[in-house]
Short mmCIF file of C-alpha atoms in Angstrom, two decimals:
data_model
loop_
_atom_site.label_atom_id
_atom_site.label_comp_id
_atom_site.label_asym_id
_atom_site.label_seq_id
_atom_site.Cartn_x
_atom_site.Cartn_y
_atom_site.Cartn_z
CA UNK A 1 120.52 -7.91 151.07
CA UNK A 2 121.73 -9.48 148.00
CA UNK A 3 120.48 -12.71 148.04
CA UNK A 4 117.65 -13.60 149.88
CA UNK A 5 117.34 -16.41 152.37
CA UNK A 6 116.00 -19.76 151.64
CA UNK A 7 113.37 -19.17 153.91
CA UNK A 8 112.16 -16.02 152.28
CA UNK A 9 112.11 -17.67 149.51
CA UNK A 10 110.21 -20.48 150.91
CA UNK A 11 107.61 -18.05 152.23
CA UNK A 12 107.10 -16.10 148.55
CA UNK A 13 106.47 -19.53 147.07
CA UNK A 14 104.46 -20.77 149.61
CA UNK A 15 102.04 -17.34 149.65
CA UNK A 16 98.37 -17.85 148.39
CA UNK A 17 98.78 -21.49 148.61
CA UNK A 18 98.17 -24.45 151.27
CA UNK A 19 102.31 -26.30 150.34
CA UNK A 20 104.50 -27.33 152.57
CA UNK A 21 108.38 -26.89 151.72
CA UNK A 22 110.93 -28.33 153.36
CA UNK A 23 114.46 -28.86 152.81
CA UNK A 24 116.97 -31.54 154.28
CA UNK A 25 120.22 -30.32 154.31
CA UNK A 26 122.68 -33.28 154.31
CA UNK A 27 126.49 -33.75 154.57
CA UNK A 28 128.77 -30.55 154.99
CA UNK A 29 126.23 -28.45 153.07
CA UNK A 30 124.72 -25.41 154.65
CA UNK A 31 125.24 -21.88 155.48
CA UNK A 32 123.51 -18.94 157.45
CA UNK A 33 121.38 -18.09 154.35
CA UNK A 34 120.17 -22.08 154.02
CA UNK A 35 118.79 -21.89 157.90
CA UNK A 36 115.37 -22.80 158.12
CA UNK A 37 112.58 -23.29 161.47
CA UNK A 38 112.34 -26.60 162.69
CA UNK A 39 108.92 -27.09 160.97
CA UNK A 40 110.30 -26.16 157.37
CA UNK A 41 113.13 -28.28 158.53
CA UNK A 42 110.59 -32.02 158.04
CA UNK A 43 107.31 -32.19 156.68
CA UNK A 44 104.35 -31.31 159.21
CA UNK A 45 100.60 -29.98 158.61
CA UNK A 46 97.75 -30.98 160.34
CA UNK A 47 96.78 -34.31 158.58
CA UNK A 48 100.38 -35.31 159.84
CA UNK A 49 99.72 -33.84 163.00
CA UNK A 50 96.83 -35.94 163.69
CA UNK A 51 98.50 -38.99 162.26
CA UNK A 52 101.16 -38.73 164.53
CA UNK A 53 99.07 -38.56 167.61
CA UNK A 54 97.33 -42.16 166.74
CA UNK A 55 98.95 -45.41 168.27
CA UNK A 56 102.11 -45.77 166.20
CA UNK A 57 101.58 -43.10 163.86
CA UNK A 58 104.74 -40.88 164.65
CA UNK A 59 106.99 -44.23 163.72
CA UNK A 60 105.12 -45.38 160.87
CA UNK A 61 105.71 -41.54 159.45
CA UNK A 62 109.39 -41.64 160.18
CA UNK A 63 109.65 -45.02 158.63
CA UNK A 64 107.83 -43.89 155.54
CA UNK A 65 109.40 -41.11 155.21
CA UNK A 66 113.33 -42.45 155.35
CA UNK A 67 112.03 -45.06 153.04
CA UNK A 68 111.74 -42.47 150.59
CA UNK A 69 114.67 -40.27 151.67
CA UNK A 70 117.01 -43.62 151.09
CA UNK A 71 115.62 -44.00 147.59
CA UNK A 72 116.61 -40.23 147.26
CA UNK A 73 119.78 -40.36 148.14
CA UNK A 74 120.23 -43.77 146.20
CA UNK A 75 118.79 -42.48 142.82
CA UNK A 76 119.64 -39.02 143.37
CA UNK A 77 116.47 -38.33 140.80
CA UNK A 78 113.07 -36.63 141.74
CA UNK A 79 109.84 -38.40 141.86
CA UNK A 80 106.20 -37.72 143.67
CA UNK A 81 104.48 -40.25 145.20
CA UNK A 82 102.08 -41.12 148.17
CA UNK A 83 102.57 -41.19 151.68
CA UNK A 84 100.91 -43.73 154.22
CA UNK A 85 98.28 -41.40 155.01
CA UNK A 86 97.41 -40.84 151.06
CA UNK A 87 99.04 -36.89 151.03
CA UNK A 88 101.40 -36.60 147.81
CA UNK A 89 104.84 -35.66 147.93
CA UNK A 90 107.60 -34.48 145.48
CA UNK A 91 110.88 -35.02 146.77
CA UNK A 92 113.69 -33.20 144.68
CA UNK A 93 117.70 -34.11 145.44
CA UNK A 94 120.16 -30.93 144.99
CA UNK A 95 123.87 -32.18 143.68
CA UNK A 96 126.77 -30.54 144.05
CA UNK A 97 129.10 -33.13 142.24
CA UNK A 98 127.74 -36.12 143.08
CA UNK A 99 126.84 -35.40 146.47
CA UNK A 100 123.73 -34.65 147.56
CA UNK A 101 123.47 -31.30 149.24
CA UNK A 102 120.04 -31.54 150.82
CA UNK A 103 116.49 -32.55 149.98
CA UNK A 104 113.53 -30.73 149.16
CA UNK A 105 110.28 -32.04 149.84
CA UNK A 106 107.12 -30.27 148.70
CA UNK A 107 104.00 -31.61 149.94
CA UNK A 108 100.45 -31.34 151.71
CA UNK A 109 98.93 -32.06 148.73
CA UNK A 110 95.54 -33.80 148.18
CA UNK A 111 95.08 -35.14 144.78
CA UNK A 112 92.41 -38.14 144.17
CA UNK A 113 89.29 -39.47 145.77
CA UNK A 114 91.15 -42.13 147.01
CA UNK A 115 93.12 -39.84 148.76
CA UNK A 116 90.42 -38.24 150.41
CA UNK A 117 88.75 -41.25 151.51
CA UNK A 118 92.19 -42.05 153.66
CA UNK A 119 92.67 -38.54 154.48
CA UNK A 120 89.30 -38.78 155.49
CA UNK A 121 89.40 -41.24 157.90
CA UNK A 122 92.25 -39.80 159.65
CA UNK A 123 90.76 -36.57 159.90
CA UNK A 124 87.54 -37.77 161.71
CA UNK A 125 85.16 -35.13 162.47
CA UNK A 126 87.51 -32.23 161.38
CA UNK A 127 86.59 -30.61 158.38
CA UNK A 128 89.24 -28.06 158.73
CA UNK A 129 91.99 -30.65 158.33
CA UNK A 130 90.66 -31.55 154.71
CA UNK A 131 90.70 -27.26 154.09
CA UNK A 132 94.32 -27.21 155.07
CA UNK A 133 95.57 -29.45 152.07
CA UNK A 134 96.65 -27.64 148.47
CA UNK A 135 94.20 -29.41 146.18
CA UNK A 136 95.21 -30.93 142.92
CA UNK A 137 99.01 -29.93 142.89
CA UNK A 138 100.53 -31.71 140.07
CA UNK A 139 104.06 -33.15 139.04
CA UNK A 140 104.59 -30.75 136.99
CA UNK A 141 104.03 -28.06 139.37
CA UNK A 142 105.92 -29.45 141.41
CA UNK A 143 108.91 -29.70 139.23
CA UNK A 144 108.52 -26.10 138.15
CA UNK A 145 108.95 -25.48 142.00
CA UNK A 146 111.90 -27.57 142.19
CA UNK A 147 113.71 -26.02 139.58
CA UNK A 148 113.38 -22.90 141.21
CA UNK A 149 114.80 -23.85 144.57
CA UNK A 150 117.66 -25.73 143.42
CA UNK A 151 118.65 -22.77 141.56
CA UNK A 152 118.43 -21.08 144.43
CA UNK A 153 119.98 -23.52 146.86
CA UNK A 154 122.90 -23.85 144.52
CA UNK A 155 123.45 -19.90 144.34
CA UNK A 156 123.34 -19.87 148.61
CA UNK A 157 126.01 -22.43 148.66
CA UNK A 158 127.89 -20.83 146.57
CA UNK A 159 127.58 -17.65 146.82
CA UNK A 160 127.29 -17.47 151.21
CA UNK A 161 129.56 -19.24 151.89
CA UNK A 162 131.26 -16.22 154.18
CA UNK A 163 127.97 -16.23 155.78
CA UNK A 164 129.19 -19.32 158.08
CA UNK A 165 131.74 -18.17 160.11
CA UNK A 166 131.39 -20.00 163.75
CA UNK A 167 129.39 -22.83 162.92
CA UNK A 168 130.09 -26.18 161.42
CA UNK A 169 127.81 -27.31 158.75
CA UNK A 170 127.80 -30.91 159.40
CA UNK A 171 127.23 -30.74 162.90
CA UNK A 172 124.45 -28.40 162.53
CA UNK A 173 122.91 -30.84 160.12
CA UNK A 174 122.87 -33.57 162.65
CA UNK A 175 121.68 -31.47 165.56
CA UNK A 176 118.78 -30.34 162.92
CA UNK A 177 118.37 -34.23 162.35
CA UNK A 178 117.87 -34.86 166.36
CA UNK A 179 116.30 -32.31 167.12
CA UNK A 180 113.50 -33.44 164.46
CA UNK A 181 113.31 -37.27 165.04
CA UNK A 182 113.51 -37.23 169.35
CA UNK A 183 110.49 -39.87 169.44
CA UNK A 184 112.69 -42.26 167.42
CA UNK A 185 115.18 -44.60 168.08
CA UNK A 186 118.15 -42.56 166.69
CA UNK A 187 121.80 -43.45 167.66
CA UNK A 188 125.33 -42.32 166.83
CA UNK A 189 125.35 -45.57 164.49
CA UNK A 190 121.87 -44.47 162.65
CA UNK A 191 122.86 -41.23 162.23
CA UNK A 192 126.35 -41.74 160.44
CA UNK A 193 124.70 -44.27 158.30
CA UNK A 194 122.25 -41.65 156.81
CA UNK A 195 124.55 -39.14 156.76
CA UNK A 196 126.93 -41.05 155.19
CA UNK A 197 130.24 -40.21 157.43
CA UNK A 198 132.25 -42.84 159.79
CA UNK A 199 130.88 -43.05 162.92
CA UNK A 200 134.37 -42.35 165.29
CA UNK A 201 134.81 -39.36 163.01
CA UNK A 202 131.08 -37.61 163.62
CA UNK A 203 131.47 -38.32 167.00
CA UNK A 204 134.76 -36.91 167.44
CA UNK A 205 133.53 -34.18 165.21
CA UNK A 206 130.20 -33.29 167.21
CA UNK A 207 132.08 -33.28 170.60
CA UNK A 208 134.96 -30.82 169.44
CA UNK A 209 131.87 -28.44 168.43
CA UNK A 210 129.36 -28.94 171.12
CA UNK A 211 131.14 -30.58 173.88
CA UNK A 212 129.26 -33.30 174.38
CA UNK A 213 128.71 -36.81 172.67
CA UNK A 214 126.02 -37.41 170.35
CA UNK A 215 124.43 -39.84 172.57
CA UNK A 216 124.13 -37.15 175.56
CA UNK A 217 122.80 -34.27 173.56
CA UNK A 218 119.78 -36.77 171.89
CA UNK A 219 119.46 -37.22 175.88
CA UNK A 220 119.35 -33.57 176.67
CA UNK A 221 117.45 -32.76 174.19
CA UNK A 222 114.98 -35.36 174.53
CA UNK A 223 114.83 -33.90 178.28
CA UNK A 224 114.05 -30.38 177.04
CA UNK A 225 111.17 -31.74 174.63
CA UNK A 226 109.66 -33.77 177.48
CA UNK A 227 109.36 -30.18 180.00
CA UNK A 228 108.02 -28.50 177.42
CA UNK A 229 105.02 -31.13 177.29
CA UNK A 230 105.02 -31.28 180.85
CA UNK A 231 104.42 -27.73 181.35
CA UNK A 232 102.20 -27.25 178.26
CA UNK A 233 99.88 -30.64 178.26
CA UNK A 234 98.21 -32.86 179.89
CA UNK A 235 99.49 -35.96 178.53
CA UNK A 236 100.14 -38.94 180.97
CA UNK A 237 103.96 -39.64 181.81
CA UNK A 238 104.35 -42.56 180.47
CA UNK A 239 102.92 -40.81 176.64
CA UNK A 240 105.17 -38.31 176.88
CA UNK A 241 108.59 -40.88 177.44
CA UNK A 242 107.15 -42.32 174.50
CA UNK A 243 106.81 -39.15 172.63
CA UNK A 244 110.34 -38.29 173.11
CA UNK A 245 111.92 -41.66 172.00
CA UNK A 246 112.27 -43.33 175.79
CA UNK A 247 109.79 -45.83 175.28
CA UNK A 248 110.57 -46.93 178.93
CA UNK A 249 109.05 -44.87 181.53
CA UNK A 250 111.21 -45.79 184.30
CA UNK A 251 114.47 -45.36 182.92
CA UNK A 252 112.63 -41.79 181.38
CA UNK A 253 111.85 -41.10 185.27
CA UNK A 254 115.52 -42.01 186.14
CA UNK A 255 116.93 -39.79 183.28
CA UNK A 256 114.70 -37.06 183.84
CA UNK A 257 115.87 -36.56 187.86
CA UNK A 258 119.57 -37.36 187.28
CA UNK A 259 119.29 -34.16 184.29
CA UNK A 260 116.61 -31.78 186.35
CA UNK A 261 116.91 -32.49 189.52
CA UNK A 262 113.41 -33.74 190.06
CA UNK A 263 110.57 -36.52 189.24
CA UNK A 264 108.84 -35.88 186.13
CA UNK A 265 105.53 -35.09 187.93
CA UNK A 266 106.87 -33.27 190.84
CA UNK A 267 108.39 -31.22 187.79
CA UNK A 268 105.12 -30.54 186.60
CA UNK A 269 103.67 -29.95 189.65
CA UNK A 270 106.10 -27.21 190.30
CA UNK A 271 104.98 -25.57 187.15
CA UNK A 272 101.08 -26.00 187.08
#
């Protein structure tokens, strides 16, 4: 192969070390060779993990973390900084022109005491949380990262651009988007204000490709997330319509029969 994926990339970088990379794509940008999984997609690692699973903690995440994406996409400059939970992460824009192609965020990093002492707390009795982080990471280190994967972005999107055929870029970047952020309240409305596109046109846009509105595929999908955690947990109903963005269990009931054909529980009954 010529040029190598992003994600092999990803993975040499990543080798020896406890980082997470991730990479946003945003706009029309994208390609084959720019595909990533869903978990180099966002930022996740265990402290996150077990964040997210505390009262609020999956929406105080996704509100931290668009907080900084805005400022990204506003300054269209790097920095590092701090998340809620005290893990440091350097956030890198790529620009083609002056649009920003995608984001890369490199983080699970663990720099300071005072770090650890919120890290701490969140990790509870689970030493093997505080072993997952990359210790003392600096800017710099990040930045030498960052350099490399912009080059490297930049060559993919210009250099792959045959490697697209059948697939629209855009749309691909919103599905990514929903398929990341299902406990949230995401709308067509939300979503064409990040991505920075009219909202008749996306939705015109999505349907032509997929067939369906924006608002039914967040439904469908939402769906699919909740039998997965039906037939692999043992979470309570009404967590789980939380957990993928219903927030009201009856009209997650209602939803869930008109779609499957069944009651949430008698669904996982069936597959217990």
């Amino acid at each position: 192969m010529k040029y190598r994926s992003l994600y092999d990339m990803i993975k040499y970088i990543q080798t020896g070390t406890n980082l997470h990379i991730s990479v946003l794509f945003l706009g029309n940008y994208g390609n084959e060779m720019c595909k990533l999984p869903r978990r180099h997609e966002i930022h996740s690692g265990p402290v996150c993990t077990q964040y997210k699973a505390m009262k609020s903690g999956d929406k105080r995440c996704f509100w931290c973390r668009n907080l900084a994406v805005k400022k990204v996409l506003r300054e269209k400059t790097s920095f590092g900084g701090y998340c809620i939970n005290g893990i440091y992460e350097y956030m890198r824009p790529v620009l083609v022109g002056k649009d920003v192609a995608c984001i890369i965020f490199i983080g699970n990093i663990l720099n300071t005491e005072t770090d650890n002492k919120r890290v701490k707390k969140i990790a509870g009795e689970s030493p093997e949380i505080l072993k997952s982080l990359e210790k003392e990471y600096t800017l710099p280190d990040c930045e030498i990262i960052g350099d490399l994967l912009e080059t490297h972005v930049l060559l993919l999107l210009e250099k792959c651009t045959d490697k697209n055929a059948g697939t629209n870029p855009l749309v691909e970047n919103i599905k990514n988007y929903i398929h990341s952020n299902l406990e949230f309240d995401i709308n067509i409305s939300y979503i064409a204000e990040f991505f920075h596109y009219n909202k008749l046109y996306i939705g015109r846009l999505f349907k032509k490709e997929t067939g369906m509105s924006i608002k039914d595929y967040i439904t469908l999908q939402r769906i699919e997330r909740a039998k997965i955690l039906l037939e692999n947990s043992d979470e309570n109903v009404i967590h789980i319509s939380d957990k993928t963005g219903f927030n009201n269990v009856t009209y997650f009931n209602r939803m869930f029969k008109s779609i499957v054909g069944v009651t949430p529980t008698n669904y996982r009954k069936s597959k217990k």
